[in-house]
Amino acid sequence: MIEIKNLKKIWEDDKSSVLEDINLTIEDGDIYALVGRSGAGKSTLLRCINGLTSYQGGSLTVDGCEIKDLKDKELREFRRRVGMIFQHFSLLERETVCQNIALPMQCWKYSKEETDKKVKELLELVGLTDKMNAKPKNLSGGQKQRVAIARALTMDPKILLCDEATSALDPKTTNSILELLLEINQKIGITIVIVTHQMEVVRKACNKACILEQGRIADEGTVRDIFIKQPLSLRRLLGEEEIHLPPRGHNIQIAHMVNDIRDGELFGKMSKELDYVFPILDGKIQEYQNDSMGIFVINVDDAHLEMVTQYLDEHELNWREMTDLTDEKKGGEA
Ligand SMILES: Nc1ncnc2c1ncn2[C@@H]1O[C@H](COP(=O)(O)OP(=O)(O)OP(=O)(O)O)[C@@H](O)[C@H]1O
């Protein structure tokens, strides 16, 4: 378990604060997303977790062990158990796939026999057995990331840190890498922490997330709750300011998990029961780990606002009025 309490980090050079009062818990087996705008402090927080950068206040423990108290040798030992992958894969171009994967075991002086056995297992896990003798320059981006994942798993880490690991990949390849990460998470129970700016990565792969804004946690919780409640921080991140809505009436956004809708077609039923026809301005279904979420925007006139919002509350549907990003009515918090 990774426990972070009141964490504070200041850059030494200019004494600027980059992380302030960070509190979060990442349970064993979580796939946890750290999201936020560029410069919010995501990579810095990730680097605090594996001791690549220090922190000045608060506490960061991994399985009860305070990272900033670790001496050099202990820190090296700790890092063996934390794998890391990056956006640009960081492979050695002159070495083959096999040699790249074997690298950490060679550094730690494992026997050739043990190394070969492990590399073979990992090649199978990441689906690259047929590319074992290829050089990175002859691999696609997705294949390179598979090699990097295999290399990160050689020392049987308990934690895998992913820093924008799918940002350089096309959507289809991103999906295949996410499927691999989910498979690894389920097969070996590894905890995965993902820094990303890709919301589809958060929705498809992660069970929990934290939104960082200027070095502070703006929102934190299960991915399902964050996306269904659509907090201000998420909308700022999604750039909702740019959506143009009708100036008349009330634009109500409704979010629900598809599995939660038991009574068939939601809006037809609502319109019939309320005897009120309203326009649906926008609607999309987004894929989540084990479900899909419907997000719709309807426009309601003044006279029917109370009736509609009461209906939504009674049916425990998450809704909010899309006014501006700071002042809004909200329901469905239950
Ligand atoms: N060594 C450093 N010294 C001083 N400031 C730094 C240093 N490294 C990073 N920063 C600053 O700290 C802030 C957070 O950086 P960080 O890389 O953690 O952000 P991020 O959320 O990961 O951003 P991005 O999504 O662009 O990678 C930024 O303002 C950055 O300029």
XYZ file of C-alpha atoms and ligand atoms in Angstrom:
365
model
C 0.000 0.000 0.000
C 1.214 3.498 -0.842
C 0.173 6.055 1.772
C 0.812 9.736 1.218
C 0.064 12.185 4.032
C 0.404 15.978 3.895
C 3.201 15.616 1.340
C 5.002 18.805 0.430
C 7.736 19.313 -2.107
C 9.741 22.439 -2.811
C 12.266 22.811 -5.642
C 15.693 23.516 -4.242
C 16.795 25.971 -6.956
C 14.080 28.594 -6.703
C 12.271 27.427 -3.511
C 9.011 27.185 -5.477
C 6.409 24.795 -4.133
C 5.418 22.008 -6.552
C 3.375 19.689 -4.298
C 1.344 20.902 -1.338
C -0.692 18.931 1.202
C -1.021 15.755 -0.892
C -3.074 13.075 0.860
C -3.928 9.827 -0.862
C -3.864 6.087 -0.418
C -3.170 3.605 -3.196
C -4.225 0.109 -2.183
C -2.452 -3.051 -3.348
C -3.800 -4.048 -6.753
C -5.202 -0.590 -7.612
C -4.723 0.890 -11.040
C -4.469 4.500 -9.952
C -4.409 7.521 -12.277
C -2.662 10.798 -11.540
C -4.147 13.390 -13.886
C -3.926 17.126 -14.267
C -2.842 19.841 -16.610
C 0.722 20.185 -17.784
C 2.857 21.384 -14.880
C 0.366 20.276 -12.190
C 3.024 18.092 -10.561
C 2.004 14.591 -11.717
C 5.447 13.355 -12.771
C 7.014 14.881 -9.680
C 4.571 12.980 -7.464
C 5.310 9.770 -9.377
C 9.038 10.333 -8.901
C 8.509 10.881 -5.149
C 6.906 7.420 -5.001
C 10.057 5.647 -6.208
C 12.451 7.954 -4.428
C 13.828 9.541 -7.613
C 13.120 12.922 -6.070
C 12.903 13.939 -2.425
C 10.125 15.727 -0.524
C 10.418 18.211 2.301
C 7.285 17.700 4.368
C 4.741 15.046 5.254
C 5.051 11.341 4.722
C 5.157 8.877 1.822
C 5.247 5.248 2.799
C 5.252 2.109 0.675
C 4.202 -0.900 2.760
C 4.937 1.144 5.877
C 8.431 2.161 4.762
C 9.127 5.933 4.694
C 10.834 6.649 1.358
C 12.739 9.767 2.416
C 14.359 7.864 5.308
C 15.882 5.200 3.059
C 19.673 5.188 2.835
C 21.350 4.766 -0.604
C 21.608 0.974 -0.441
C 18.045 0.574 0.896
C 16.758 2.922 -1.785
C 18.441 0.897 -4.547
C 16.955 -2.266 -3.082
C 13.514 -0.598 -2.877
C 13.708 0.555 -6.509
C 14.288 -3.014 -7.642
C 10.722 -3.667 -6.556
C 9.291 -0.690 -8.430
C 9.130 -0.906 -12.226
C 8.804 2.169 -14.390
C 7.846 2.806 -18.013
C 7.968 6.055 -19.974
C 6.448 7.772 -22.986
C 9.534 7.240 -25.165
C 10.250 3.669 -24.006
C 13.960 4.248 -23.103
C 15.241 1.113 -24.869
C 18.857 0.507 -25.852
C 18.819 0.748 -29.654
C 21.859 -1.425 -30.262
C 20.534 -4.307 -28.145
C 17.907 -6.887 -29.141
C 14.490 -7.243 -27.515
C 15.833 -10.109 -25.356
C 18.896 -8.157 -24.282
C 16.818 -5.096 -23.391
C 14.528 -7.185 -21.216
C 17.439 -8.986 -19.569
C 19.251 -5.769 -18.647
C 18.021 -5.295 -15.037
C 18.763 -8.943 -14.196
C 22.274 -8.618 -15.616
C 22.851 -5.462 -13.535
C 21.795 -7.362 -10.429
C 24.037 -10.280 -11.446
C 21.405 -12.978 -11.833
C 22.632 -16.212 -13.438
C 22.253 -16.658 -17.192
C 19.905 -19.566 -16.628
C 17.569 -17.577 -14.347
C 17.690 -14.603 -16.695
C 16.897 -16.644 -19.815
C 13.972 -18.338 -18.048
C 12.516 -15.024 -16.898
C 12.989 -13.334 -20.293
C 11.213 -16.232 -22.014
C 8.253 -15.972 -19.586
C 8.024 -12.202 -20.055
C 8.248 -12.418 -23.849
C 5.244 -14.717 -23.729
C 3.376 -12.420 -21.338
C 3.811 -9.376 -23.574
C 3.295 -11.358 -26.797
C 6.709 -10.726 -28.371
C 8.281 -14.176 -28.559
C 8.556 -13.891 -32.347
C 10.449 -10.582 -32.015
C 12.987 -11.717 -29.434
C 15.992 -11.072 -31.709
C 14.722 -7.847 -33.281
C 16.319 -4.468 -32.590
C 14.074 -1.619 -31.303
C 14.360 0.287 -34.596
C 12.477 -2.557 -36.285
C 9.573 -2.472 -33.808
C 6.365 -0.432 -33.778
C 5.673 1.983 -30.904
C 3.321 -0.506 -29.252
C 5.884 -3.300 -29.520
C 8.570 -1.044 -28.032
C 6.302 -0.295 -25.082
C 5.714 -4.035 -24.642
C 9.474 -4.549 -24.426
C 9.674 -1.720 -21.861
C 6.850 -3.335 -19.837
C 8.597 -6.712 -19.912
C 11.866 -5.083 -18.804
C 10.046 -3.278 -15.972
C 8.664 -6.621 -14.754
C 11.936 -8.580 -14.642
C 12.536 -7.971 -10.943
C 8.967 -8.998 -9.986
C 8.013 -5.492 -8.854
C 5.066 -4.884 -6.524
C 4.442 -1.534 -8.166
C 4.566 -0.408 -11.793
C 4.810 3.334 -12.431
C 3.743 4.516 -15.877
C 4.679 8.061 -16.927
C 2.601 8.981 -20.000
C 3.271 5.436 -21.250
C 0.626 5.566 -23.991
C 0.926 9.235 -24.993
C 3.041 8.489 -28.059
C 0.737 5.721 -29.304
C -2.300 5.761 -31.598
C -5.719 4.955 -30.024
C -5.781 1.298 -31.119
C -2.248 0.621 -29.855
C -3.081 2.524 -26.645
C -5.993 0.116 -26.126
C -3.794 -2.933 -26.636
C -1.242 -1.622 -24.116
C -4.045 -0.893 -21.616
C -5.372 -4.420 -22.098
C -1.885 -5.743 -21.381
C -1.607 -3.614 -18.212
C -5.029 -4.865 -17.044
C -3.970 -8.454 -17.741
C -0.738 -7.987 -15.777
C -2.647 -6.351 -12.930
C -5.063 -9.278 -12.764
C -2.509 -12.063 -13.298
C 0.178 -10.909 -10.881
C -1.786 -8.471 -8.708
C 0.695 -5.655 -9.305
C -0.265 -2.118 -8.234
C -0.108 0.288 -11.178
C 0.174 4.082 -10.947
C -0.446 5.881 -14.225
C 0.385 9.499 -15.006
C -1.612 10.506 -18.042
C -3.401 13.335 -19.766
C -5.504 10.860 -21.792
C -8.943 10.609 -20.186
C -9.733 7.416 -22.120
C -6.785 5.794 -20.327
C -8.303 6.757 -16.972
C -11.768 5.512 -17.955
C -10.709 2.236 -19.523
C -7.890 1.121 -17.259
C -8.043 2.776 -13.832
C -10.235 2.099 -10.811
C -9.201 5.226 -8.868
C -7.908 8.642 -9.816
C -6.656 11.894 -8.402
C -6.908 15.230 -10.191
C -4.014 17.557 -9.429
C -4.288 21.304 -9.890
C -1.201 23.437 -9.290
C 0.374 20.896 -7.002
C -2.726 20.249 -4.895
C -5.355 17.523 -5.004
C -8.547 19.006 -6.415
C -10.519 15.737 -6.442
C -9.806 12.116 -5.611
C -11.790 8.882 -5.559
C -13.087 6.080 -7.721
C -13.044 6.764 -11.452
C -16.748 5.947 -11.563
C -17.596 8.600 -8.943
C -15.351 11.238 -10.451
C -16.785 10.846 -13.934
C -20.385 10.525 -12.827
C -20.197 13.579 -10.557
C -18.096 15.577 -13.049
C -16.421 17.896 -10.518
C -15.217 21.317 -11.583
C -11.599 20.115 -11.738
C -12.532 17.389 -14.240
C -14.495 19.823 -16.382
C -11.614 22.278 -16.337
C -9.349 19.445 -17.455
C -11.747 18.417 -20.211
C -11.963 22.032 -21.378
C -15.716 22.212 -20.979
C -15.500 25.990 -21.091
C -15.366 25.610 -24.844
C -18.813 24.001 -25.196
C -21.421 26.398 -26.584
C -24.905 25.855 -25.181
C -28.224 27.587 -25.871
C -28.551 30.767 -23.801
C -32.259 30.080 -23.197
C -33.634 27.746 -20.550
C -31.526 25.427 -18.409
C -28.938 23.033 -19.801
C -28.971 19.974 -17.584
C -26.232 17.362 -17.840
C -27.180 13.864 -16.718
C -24.610 11.091 -16.187
C -25.444 7.482 -15.448
C -23.803 4.087 -15.654
C -25.513 2.056 -18.363
C -25.773 -0.974 -16.042
C -27.720 1.176 -13.533
C -30.559 1.853 -15.965
C -33.034 -0.911 -15.414
C -36.209 0.566 -16.866
C -35.333 0.781 -20.518
C -35.105 4.028 -22.383
C -34.466 6.814 -19.871
C -35.585 9.975 -21.653
C -38.648 8.534 -23.407
C -39.886 7.262 -20.048
C -39.105 10.535 -18.273
C -40.806 12.589 -20.976
C -43.890 10.375 -20.850
C -44.149 10.337 -17.054
C -43.688 14.113 -16.798
C -45.813 14.801 -19.886
C -43.112 17.183 -21.056
C -41.032 17.056 -24.234
C -37.512 18.508 -23.988
C -34.694 18.629 -26.542
C -31.644 16.386 -26.065
C -28.699 18.610 -27.023
C -25.845 16.164 -26.634
C -25.323 12.523 -25.779
C -22.421 10.131 -25.637
C -21.667 6.693 -24.256
C -18.178 6.246 -22.819
C -16.484 2.959 -22.027
C -15.302 2.264 -18.459
C -13.502 -0.707 -16.924
C -16.570 -2.947 -16.565
C -19.402 -0.719 -17.670
C -20.364 2.168 -19.922
C -21.488 5.626 -18.879
C -24.088 7.711 -20.677
C -23.615 11.489 -20.494
C -26.456 13.590 -21.893
C -27.394 17.266 -21.979
C -31.068 18.265 -22.119
C -32.562 21.743 -22.295
C -35.409 22.519 -19.897
C -37.487 25.697 -19.766
C -38.006 27.754 -16.585
C -41.523 26.464 -15.985
C -40.455 22.790 -15.950
C -37.083 23.038 -14.202
C -38.287 22.088 -10.726
C -40.359 19.189 -11.983
C -37.490 17.769 -14.046
C -34.813 18.100 -11.343
C -37.176 16.597 -8.766
C -37.712 13.636 -11.105
C -33.952 13.206 -11.543
C -33.388 13.337 -7.783
C -36.179 10.841 -7.116
C -34.589 8.455 -9.612
C -31.135 9.019 -8.078
C -29.695 10.265 -11.349
C -26.604 12.465 -11.192
C -27.348 15.808 -12.765
C -26.011 19.302 -12.794
C -26.995 22.502 -14.442
C -24.380 23.651 -16.915
C -24.167 27.341 -16.178
C -20.646 28.574 -15.853
C -17.881 26.615 -14.197
C -18.194 28.108 -10.758
C -21.874 28.661 -9.997
C -24.272 25.807 -10.503
C -27.101 23.772 -9.089
C -26.314 20.142 -8.580
C -28.133 16.971 -7.602
C -27.856 13.215 -7.381
C -25.062 13.257 -4.809
C -26.502 10.177 -3.084
N 14.101 20.244 -11.352
C 13.173 21.197 -11.322
N 13.418 22.397 -10.738
C 12.491 23.358 -10.690
N 11.217 23.215 -11.179
C 10.920 22.042 -11.759
C 11.865 20.973 -11.877
N 11.268 19.929 -12.509
C 10.003 20.330 -12.770
N 9.776 21.588 -12.334
C 8.506 22.322 -12.364
O 7.585 21.662 -11.496
C 6.257 21.736 -12.021
C 5.635 20.359 -12.085
O 6.332 19.573 -13.029
P 5.858 18.088 -13.410
O 6.780 17.594 -14.475
O 5.712 17.295 -12.179
O 4.414 18.404 -14.002
P 3.445 17.442 -14.810
O 2.097 17.618 -14.228
O 3.990 16.056 -14.855
O 3.504 18.107 -16.252
P 3.489 17.455 -17.730
O 2.120 16.871 -17.924
O 3.728 18.628 -18.627
O 4.586 16.441 -17.789
C 6.370 22.440 -13.356
O 6.033 23.796 -13.169
C 7.832 22.295 -13.724
O 8.260 23.369 -14.522
